[in-house]
PDB file of C-alpha atoms and ligand atoms in Angstrom:
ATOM      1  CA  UNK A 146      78.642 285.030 125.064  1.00 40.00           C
ATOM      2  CA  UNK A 147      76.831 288.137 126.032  1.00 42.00           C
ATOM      3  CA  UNK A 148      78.165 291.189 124.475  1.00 41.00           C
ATOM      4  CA  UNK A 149      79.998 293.139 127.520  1.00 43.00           C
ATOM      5  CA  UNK A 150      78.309 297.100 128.082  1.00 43.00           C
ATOM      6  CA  UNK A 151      80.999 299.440 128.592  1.00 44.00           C
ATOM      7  CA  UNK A 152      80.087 301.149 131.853  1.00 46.00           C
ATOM      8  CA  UNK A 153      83.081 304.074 132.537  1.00 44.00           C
ATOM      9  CA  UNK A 154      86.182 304.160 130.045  1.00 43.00           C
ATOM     10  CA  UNK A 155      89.600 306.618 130.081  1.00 41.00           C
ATOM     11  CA  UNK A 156      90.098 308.739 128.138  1.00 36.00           C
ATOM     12  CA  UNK A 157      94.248 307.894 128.301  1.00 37.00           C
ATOM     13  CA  UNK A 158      95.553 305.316 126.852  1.00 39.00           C
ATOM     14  CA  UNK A 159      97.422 302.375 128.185  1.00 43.00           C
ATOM     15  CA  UNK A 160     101.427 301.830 126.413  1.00 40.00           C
ATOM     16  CA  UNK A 161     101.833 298.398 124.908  1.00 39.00           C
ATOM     17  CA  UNK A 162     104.455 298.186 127.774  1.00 39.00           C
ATOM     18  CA  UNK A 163     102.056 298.634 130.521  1.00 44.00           C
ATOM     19  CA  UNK A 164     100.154 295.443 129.160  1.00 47.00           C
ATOM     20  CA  UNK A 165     102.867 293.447 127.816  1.00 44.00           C
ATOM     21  CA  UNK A 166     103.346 291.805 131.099  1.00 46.00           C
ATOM     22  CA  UNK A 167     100.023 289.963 130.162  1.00 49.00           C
ATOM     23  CA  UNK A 168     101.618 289.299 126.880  1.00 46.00           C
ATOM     24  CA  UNK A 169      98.633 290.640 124.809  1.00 47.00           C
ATOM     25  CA  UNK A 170      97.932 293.365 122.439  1.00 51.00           C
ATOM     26  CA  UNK A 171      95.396 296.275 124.311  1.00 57.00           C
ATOM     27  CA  UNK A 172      97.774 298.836 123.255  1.00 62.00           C
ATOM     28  CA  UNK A 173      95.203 301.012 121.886  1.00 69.00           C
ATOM     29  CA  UNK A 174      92.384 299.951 125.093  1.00 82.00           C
ATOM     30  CA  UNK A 175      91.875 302.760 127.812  1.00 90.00           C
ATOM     31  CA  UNK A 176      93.901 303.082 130.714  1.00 96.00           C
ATOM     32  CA  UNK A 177      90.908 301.120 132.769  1.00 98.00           C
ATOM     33  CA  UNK A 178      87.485 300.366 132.063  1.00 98.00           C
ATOM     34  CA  UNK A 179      84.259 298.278 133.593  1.00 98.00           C
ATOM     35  CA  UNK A 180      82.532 296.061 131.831  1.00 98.00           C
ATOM     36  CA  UNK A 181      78.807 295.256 133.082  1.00 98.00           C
ATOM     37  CA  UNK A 182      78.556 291.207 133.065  1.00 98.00           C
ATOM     38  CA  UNK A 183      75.850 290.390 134.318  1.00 98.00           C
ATOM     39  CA  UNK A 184      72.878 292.115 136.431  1.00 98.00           C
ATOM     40  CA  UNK A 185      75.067 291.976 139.181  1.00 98.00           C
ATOM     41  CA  UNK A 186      78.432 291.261 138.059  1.00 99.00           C
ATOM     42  CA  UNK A 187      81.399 293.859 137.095  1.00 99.00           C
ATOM     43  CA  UNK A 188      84.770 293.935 135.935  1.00 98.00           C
ATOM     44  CA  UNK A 189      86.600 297.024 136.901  1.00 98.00           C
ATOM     45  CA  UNK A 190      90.414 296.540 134.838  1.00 98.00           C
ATOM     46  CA  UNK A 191      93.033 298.994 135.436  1.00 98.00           C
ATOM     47  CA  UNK A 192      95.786 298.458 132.996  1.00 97.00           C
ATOM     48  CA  UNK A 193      96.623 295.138 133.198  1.00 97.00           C
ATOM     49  CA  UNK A 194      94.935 293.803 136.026  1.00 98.00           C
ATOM     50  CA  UNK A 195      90.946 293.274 136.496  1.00 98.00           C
ATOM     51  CA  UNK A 196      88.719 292.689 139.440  1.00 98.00           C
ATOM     52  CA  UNK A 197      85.046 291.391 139.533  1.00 98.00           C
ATOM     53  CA  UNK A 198      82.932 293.383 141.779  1.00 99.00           C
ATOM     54  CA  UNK A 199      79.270 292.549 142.591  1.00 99.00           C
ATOM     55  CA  UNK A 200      76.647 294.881 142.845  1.00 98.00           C
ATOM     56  CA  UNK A 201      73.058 294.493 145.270  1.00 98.00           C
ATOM     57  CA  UNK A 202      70.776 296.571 146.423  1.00 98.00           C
ATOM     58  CA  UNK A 203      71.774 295.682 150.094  1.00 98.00           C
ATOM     59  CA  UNK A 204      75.368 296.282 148.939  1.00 98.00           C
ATOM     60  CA  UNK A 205      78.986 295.783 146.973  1.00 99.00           C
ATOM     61  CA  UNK A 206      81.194 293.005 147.217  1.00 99.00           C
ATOM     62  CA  UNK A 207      84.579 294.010 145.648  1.00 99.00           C
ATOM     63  CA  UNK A 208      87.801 291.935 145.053  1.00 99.00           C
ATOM     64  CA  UNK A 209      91.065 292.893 144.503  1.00 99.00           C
ATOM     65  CA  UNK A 210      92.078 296.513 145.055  1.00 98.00           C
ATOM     66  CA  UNK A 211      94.767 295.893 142.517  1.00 98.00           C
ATOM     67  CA  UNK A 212      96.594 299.061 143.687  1.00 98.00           C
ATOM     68  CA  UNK A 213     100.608 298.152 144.346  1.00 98.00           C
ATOM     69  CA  UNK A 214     102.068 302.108 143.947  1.00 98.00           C
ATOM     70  CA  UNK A 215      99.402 303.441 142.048  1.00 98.00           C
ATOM     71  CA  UNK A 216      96.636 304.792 144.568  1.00 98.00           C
ATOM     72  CA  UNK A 217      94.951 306.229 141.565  1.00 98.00           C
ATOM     73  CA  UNK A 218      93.978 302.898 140.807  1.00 98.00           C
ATOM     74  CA  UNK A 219      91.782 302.337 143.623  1.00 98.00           C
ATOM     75  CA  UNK A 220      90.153 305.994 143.841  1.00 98.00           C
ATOM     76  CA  UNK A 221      89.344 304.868 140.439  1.00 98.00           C
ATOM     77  CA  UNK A 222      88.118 301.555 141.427  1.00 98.00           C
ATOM     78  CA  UNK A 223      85.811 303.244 143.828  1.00 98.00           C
ATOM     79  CA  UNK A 224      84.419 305.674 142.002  1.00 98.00           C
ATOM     80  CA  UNK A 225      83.857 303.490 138.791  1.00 98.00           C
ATOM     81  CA  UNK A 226      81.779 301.348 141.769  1.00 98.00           C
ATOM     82  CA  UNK A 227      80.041 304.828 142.563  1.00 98.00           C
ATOM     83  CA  UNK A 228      78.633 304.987 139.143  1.00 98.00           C
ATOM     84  CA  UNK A 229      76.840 302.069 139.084  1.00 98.00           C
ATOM     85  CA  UNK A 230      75.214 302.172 142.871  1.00 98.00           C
ATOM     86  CA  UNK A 231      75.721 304.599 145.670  1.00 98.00           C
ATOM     87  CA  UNK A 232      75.286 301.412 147.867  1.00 98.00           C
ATOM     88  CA  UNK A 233      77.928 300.936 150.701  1.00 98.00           C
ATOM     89  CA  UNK A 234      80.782 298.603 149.842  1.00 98.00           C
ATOM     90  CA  UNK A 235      80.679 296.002 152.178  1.00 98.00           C
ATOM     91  CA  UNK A 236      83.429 293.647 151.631  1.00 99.00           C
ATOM     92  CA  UNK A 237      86.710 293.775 150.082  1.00 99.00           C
ATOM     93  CA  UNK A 238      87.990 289.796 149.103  1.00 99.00           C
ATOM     94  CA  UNK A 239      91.900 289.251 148.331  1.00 99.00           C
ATOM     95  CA  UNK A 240      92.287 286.959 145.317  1.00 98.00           C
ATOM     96  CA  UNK A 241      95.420 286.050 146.831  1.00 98.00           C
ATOM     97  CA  UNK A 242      98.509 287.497 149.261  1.00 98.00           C
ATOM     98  CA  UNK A 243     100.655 289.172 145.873  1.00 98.00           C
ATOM     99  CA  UNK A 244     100.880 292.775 146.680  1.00 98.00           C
ATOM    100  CA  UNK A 245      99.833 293.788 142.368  1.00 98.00           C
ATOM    101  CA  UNK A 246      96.210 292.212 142.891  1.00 98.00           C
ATOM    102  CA  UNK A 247      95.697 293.236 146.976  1.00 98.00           C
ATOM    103  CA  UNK A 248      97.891 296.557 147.688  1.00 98.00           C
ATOM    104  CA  UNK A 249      96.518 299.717 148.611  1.00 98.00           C
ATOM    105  CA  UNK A 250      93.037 298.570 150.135  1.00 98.00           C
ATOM    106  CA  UNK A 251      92.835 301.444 152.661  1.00 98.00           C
ATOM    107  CA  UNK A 252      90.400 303.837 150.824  1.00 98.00           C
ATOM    108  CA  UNK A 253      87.740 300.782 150.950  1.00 98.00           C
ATOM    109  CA  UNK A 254      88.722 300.517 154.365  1.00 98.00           C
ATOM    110  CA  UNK A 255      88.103 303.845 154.662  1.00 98.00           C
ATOM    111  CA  UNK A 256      84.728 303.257 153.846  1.00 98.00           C
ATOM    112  CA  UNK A 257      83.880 300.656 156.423  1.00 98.00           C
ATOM    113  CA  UNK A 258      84.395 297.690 154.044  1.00 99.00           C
ATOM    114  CA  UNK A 259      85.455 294.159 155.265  1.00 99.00           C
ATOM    115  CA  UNK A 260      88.090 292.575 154.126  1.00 99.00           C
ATOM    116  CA  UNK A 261      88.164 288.733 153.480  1.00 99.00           C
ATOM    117  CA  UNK A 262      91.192 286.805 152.568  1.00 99.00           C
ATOM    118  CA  UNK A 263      92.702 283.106 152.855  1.00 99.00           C
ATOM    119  CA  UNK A 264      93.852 282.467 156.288  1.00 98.00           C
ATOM    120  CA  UNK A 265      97.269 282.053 154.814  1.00 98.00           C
ATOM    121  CA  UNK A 266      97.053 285.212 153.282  1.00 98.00           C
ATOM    122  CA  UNK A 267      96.639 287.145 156.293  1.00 98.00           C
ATOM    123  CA  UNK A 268      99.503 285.376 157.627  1.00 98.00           C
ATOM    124  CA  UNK A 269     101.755 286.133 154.911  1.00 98.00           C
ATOM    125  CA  UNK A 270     100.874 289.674 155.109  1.00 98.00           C
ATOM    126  CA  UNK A 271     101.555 289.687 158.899  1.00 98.00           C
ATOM    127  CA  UNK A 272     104.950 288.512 158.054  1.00 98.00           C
ATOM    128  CA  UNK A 273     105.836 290.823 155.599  1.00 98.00           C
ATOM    129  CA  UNK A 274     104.531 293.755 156.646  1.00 98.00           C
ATOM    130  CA  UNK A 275     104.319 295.896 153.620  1.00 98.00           C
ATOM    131  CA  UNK A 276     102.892 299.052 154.515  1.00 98.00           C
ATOM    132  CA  UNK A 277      99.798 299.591 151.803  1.00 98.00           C
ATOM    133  CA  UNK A 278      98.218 296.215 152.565  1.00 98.00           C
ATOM    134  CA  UNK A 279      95.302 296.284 154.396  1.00 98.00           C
ATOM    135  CA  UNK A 280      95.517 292.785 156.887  1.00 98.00           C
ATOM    136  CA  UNK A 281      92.286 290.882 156.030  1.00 98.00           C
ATOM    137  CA  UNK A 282      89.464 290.877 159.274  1.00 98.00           C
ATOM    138  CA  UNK A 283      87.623 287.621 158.356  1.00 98.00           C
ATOM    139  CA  UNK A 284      89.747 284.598 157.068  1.00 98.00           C
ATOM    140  CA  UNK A 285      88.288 281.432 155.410  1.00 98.00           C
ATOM    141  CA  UNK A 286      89.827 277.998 155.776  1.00 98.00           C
ATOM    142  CA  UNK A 287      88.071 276.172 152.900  1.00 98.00           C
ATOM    143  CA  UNK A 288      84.911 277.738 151.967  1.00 98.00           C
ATOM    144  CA  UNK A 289      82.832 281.319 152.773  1.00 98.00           C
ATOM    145  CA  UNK A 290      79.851 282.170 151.684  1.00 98.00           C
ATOM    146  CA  UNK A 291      78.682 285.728 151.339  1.00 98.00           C
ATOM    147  CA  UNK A 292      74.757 286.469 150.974  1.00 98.00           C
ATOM    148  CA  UNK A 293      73.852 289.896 150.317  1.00 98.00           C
ATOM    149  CA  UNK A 294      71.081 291.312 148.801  1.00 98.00           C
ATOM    150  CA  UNK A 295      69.981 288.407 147.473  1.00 98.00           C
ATOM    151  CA  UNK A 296      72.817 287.470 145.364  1.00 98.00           C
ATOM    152  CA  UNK A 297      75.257 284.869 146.423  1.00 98.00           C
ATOM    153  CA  UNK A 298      79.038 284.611 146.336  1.00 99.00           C
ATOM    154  CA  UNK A 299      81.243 281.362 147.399  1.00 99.00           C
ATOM    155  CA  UNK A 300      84.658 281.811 148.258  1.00 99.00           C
ATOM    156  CA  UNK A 301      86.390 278.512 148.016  1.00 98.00           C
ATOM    157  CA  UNK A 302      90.196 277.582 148.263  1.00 98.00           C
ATOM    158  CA  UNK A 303      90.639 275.048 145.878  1.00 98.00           C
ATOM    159  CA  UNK A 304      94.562 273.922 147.475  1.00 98.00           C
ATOM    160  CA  UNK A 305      98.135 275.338 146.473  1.00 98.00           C
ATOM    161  CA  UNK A 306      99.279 276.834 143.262  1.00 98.00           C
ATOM    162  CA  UNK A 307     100.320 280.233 141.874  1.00 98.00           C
ATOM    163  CA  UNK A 308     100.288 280.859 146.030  1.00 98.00           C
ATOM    164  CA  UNK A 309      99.225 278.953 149.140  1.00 98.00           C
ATOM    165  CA  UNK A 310      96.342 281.134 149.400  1.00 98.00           C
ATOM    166  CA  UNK A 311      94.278 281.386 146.477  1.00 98.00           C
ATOM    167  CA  UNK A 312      90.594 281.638 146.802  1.00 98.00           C
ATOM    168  CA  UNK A 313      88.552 281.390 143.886  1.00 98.00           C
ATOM    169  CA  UNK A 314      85.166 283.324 143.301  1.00 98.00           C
ATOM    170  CA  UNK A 315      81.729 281.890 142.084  1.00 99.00           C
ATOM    171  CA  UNK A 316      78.651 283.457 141.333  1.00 99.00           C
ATOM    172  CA  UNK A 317      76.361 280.218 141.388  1.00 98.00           C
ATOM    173  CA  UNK A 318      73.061 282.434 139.893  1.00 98.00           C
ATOM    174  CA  UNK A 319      75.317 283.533 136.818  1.00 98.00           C
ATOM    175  CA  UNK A 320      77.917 280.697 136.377  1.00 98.00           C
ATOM    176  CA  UNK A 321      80.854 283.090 136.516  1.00 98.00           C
ATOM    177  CA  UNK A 322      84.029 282.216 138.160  1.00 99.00           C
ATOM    178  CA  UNK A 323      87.085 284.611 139.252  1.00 99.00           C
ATOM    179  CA  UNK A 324      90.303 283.384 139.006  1.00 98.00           C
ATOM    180  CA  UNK A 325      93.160 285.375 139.723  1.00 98.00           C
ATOM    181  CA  UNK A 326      96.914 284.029 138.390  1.00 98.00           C
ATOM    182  CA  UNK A 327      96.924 280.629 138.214  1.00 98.00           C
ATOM    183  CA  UNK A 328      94.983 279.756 135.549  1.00 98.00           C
ATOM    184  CA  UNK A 329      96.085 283.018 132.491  1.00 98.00           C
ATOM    185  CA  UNK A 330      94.058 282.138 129.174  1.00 98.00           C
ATOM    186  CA  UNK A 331      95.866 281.477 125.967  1.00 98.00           C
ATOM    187  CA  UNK A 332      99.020 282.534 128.197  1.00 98.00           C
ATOM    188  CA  UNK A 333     101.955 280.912 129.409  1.00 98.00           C
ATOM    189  CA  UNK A 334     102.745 281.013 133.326  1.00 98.00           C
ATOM    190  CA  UNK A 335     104.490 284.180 134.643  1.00 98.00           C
ATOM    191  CA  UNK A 336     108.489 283.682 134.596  1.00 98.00           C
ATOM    192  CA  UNK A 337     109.415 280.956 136.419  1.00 98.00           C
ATOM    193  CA  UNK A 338     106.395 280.436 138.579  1.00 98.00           C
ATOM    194  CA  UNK A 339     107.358 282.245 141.847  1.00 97.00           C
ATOM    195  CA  UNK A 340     105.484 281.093 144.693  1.00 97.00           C
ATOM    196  CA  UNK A 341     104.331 278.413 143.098  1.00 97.00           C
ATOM    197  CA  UNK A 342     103.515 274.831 143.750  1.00 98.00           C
ATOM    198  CA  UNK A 343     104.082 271.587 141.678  1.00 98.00           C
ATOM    199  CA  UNK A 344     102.737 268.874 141.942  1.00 98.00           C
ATOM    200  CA  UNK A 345      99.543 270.722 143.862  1.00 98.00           C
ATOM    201  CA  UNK A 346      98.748 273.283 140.658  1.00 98.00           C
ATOM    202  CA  UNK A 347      97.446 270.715 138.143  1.00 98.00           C
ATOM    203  CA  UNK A 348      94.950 269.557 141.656  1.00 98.00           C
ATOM    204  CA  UNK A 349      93.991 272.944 141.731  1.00 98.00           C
ATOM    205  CA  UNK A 350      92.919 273.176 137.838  1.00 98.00           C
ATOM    206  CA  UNK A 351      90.897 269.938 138.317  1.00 98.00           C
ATOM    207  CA  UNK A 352      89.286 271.054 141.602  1.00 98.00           C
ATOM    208  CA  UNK A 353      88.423 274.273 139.395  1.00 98.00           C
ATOM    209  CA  UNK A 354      86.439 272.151 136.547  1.00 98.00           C
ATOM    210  CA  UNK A 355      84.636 270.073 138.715  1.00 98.00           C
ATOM    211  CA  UNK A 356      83.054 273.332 140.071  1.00 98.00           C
ATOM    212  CA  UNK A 357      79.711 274.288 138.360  1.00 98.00           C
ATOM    213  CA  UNK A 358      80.457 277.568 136.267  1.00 98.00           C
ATOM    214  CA  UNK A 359      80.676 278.406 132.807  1.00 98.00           C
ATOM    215  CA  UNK A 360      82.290 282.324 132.182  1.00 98.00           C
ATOM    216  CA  UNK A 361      85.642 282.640 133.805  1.00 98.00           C
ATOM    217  CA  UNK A 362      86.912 286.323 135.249  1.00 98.00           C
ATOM    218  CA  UNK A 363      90.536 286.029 135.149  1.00 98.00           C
ATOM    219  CA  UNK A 364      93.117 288.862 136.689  1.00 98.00           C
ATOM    220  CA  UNK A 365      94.740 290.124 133.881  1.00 98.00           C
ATOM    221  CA  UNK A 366      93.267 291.084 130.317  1.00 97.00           C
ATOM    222  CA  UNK A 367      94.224 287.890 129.017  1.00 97.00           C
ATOM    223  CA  UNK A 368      93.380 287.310 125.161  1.00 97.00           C
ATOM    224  CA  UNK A 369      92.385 290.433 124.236  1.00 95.00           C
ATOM    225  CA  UNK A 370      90.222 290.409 127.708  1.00 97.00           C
ATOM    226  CA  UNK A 371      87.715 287.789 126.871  1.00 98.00           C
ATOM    227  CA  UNK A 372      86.282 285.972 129.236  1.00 98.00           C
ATOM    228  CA  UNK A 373      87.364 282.040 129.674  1.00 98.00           C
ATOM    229  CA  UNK A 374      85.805 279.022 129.428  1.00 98.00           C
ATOM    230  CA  UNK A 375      86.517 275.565 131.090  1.00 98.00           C
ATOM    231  CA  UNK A 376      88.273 274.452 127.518  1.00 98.00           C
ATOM    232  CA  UNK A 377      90.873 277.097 128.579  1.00 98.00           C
ATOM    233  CA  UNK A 378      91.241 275.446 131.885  1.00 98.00           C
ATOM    234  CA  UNK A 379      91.873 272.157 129.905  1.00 98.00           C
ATOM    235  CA  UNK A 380      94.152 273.720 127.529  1.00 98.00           C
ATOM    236  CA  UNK A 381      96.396 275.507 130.116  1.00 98.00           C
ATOM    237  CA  UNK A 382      96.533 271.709 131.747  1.00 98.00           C
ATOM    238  CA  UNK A 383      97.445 270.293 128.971  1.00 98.00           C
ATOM    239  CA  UNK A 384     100.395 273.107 128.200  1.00 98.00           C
ATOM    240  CA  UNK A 385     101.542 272.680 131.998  1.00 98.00           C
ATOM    241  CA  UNK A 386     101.593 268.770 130.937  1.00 98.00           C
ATOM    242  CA  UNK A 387     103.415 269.156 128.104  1.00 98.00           C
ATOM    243  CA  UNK A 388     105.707 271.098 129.487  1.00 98.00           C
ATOM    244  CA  UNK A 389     106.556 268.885 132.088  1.00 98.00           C
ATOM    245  CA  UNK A 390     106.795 265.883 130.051  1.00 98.00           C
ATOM    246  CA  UNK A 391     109.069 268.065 127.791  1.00 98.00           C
ATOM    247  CA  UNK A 392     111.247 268.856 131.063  1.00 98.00           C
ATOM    248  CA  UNK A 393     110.950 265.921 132.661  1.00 98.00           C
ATOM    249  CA  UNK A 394     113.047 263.866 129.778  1.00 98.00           C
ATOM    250  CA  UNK A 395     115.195 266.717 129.088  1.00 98.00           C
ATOM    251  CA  UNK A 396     116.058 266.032 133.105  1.00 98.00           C
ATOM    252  CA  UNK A 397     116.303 263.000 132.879  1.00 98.00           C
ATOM    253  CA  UNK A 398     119.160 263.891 130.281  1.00 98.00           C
ATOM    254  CA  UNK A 399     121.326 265.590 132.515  1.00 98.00           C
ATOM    255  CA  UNK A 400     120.066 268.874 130.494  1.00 98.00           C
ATOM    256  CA  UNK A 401     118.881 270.869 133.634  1.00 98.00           C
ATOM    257  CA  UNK A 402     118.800 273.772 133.477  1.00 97.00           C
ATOM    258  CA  UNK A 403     120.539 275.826 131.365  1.00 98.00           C
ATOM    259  CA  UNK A 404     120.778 273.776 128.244  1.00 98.00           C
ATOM    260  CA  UNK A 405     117.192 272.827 128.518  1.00 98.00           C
ATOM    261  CA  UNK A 406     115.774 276.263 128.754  1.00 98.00           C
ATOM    262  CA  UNK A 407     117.999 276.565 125.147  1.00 98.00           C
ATOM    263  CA  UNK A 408     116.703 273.054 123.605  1.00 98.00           C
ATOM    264  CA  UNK A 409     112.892 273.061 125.268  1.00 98.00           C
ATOM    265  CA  UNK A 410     110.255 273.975 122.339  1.00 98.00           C
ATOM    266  CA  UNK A 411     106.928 273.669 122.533  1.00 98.00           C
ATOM    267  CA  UNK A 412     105.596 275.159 119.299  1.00 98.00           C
ATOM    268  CA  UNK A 413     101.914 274.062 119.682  1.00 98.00           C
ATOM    269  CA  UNK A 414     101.808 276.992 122.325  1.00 98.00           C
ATOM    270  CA  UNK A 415     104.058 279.657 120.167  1.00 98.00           C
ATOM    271  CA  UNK A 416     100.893 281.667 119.063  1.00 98.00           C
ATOM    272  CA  UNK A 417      99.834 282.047 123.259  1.00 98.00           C
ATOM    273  CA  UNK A 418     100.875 285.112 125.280  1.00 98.00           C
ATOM    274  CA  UNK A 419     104.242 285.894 126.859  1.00 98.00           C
ATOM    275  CA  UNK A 420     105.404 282.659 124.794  1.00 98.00           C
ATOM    276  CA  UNK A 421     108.715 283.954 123.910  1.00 98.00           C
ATOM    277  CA  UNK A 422     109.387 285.934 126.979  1.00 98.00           C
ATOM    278  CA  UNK A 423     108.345 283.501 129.776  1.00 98.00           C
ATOM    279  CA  UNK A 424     108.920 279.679 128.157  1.00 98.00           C
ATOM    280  CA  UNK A 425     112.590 280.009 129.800  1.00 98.00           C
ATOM    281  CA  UNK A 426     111.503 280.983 132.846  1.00 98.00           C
ATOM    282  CA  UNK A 427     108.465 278.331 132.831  1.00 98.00           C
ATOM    283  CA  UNK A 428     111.181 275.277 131.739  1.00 98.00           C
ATOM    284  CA  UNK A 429     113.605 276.577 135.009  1.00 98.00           C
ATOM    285  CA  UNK A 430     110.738 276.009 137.241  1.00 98.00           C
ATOM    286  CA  UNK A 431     109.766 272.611 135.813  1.00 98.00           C
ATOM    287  CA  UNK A 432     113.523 271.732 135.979  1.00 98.00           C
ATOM    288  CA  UNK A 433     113.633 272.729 139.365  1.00 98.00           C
ATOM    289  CA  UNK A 434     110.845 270.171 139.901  1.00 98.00           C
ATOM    290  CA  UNK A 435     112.325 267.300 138.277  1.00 98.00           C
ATOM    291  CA  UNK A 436     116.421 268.063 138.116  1.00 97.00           C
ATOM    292  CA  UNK A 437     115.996 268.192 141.742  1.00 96.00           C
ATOM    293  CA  UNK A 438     113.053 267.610 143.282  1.00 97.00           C
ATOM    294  CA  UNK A 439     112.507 271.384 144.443  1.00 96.00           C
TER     295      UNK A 439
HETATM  296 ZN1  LIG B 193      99.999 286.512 142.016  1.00 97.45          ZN
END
């Protein structure tokens, strides 16, 4: 793996509270950084969540405003952008509906940016109505490609999981996929999986190997905020099956729920992130699934 160049750092530092919702240890990183990738590719991260954003000389394609009551976040965003090019920022893509990665768009807006989401994002985000989401202008069905300045970016929708509107982010000229929720490295799932979809999930994560990539982007500072690989796709499947198996007897026990989030260990997976905080949650959504078919 290339070794990351630190473009802009912080000079404040980020609480181990901040980033223990991503159940790693960057208690001593800055409050937000970007890290140059590629030629092209960025990662802007703002406490615990990152965005990829990809520079040409035509323009900027940036992701995820990732700015749910913190403007500061995306002033920041922008302006780390500024640094690298004072090319206009033509498109803003939501990772997904969940107002942490896609609030408080308007200052890219502002800019004449636009903004590209699932088409079940935008209507989620009709429906809800919450005031510092920016509704998307262009929606994609399956598949959207942007060409700009020579570089190319596919949006795909690779089916249901962590939402019904997740589209995933290639960079076919550097291999480098971003992922946003669904697929945390070395991490178990958030809680108990809100919004999410079982069976359709463990689709998803194959529909994400069989794609041609090889450096993963993920959302959140995962692992120390390495990058991930497709073993970490195939380890997180693996963990999702083994916790299913695991649930699935202890349903089939009569143990659902409460005495199997007690009894339900999976100690292969003690040593990943949020272990201990989110396995309950994790075994009440798995429960859900096979205690009652929900
Ligand atoms: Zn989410």
């Amino acid at each position: 793996m290339r070794k990351p160049v630190f473009v802009g750092r912080c000079a404040v530092l980020a609480t181990a509270a901040m980033l223990a919702v991503v159940g790693q240890s960057l208690a001593q990183a800055p409050a937000f950084e970007t890290r140059k990738i590629t030629d092209n590719v960025y990662i802007f991260r703002y406490v615990g969540h990152q965005s990829m954003f990809v520079v040409t000389p035509d323009g900027v394609i940036a992701t995820d405003p990732i700015g749910y009551l913190r403007p500061q976040a995306v002033t920041t965003y922008i302006a780390e952008i500024r640094k690298v090019t004072p090319a206009p920022i033509k498109y803003v893509v939501y990772s997904h509906h969940h107002y942490d990665h896609i609030a408080g768009g308007k200052p890219f807006k502002d800019l004449g940016a636009t903004f590209i989401a699932h088409r079940n994002a935008k209507t989620r985000l009709e429906a809800l109505k919450y005031p510092d989401a920016v509704i998307p202008d262009v929606v994609v069905d399956d598949r959207h490609v942007i060409d700009l300045g020579g570089v190319r970016v596919e949006l795909h929708y690779v089916g249901r999981n962590h939402s019904d509107n997740s589209l995933v982010m290639l960079v076919p000229k550097d291999k480098i996929l971003f992922t946003v929720d669904f697929i945390p490295i070395e991490t178990v799932q958030f809680r108990d999986m809100p919004d999410g979809y079982l069976p359709d999930w463990f689709e998803s994560l194959d529909r994400v190997l069989a794609m041609d990539w090889d450096r993963m982007i993920p959302g959140h500072p995962y692992a120390g905020g390495r990058l991930g690989t497709k073993d970490d796709v195939r380890n997180l499947k693996l963990y999702m099956t083994d916790l299913s198996d695991a649930v699935k007897q202890a349903a089939g026990q009569g143990k659902c729920w409460d005495q199997a989030i007690q009894e339900v260990k999976l100690p292969k997976y003690e040593k990943w992130g949020s272990y201990a905080q989110f396995l309950p949650g994790n075994i009440e959504r798995f429960c859900s699934y096979w205690g009652r078919g929900y």
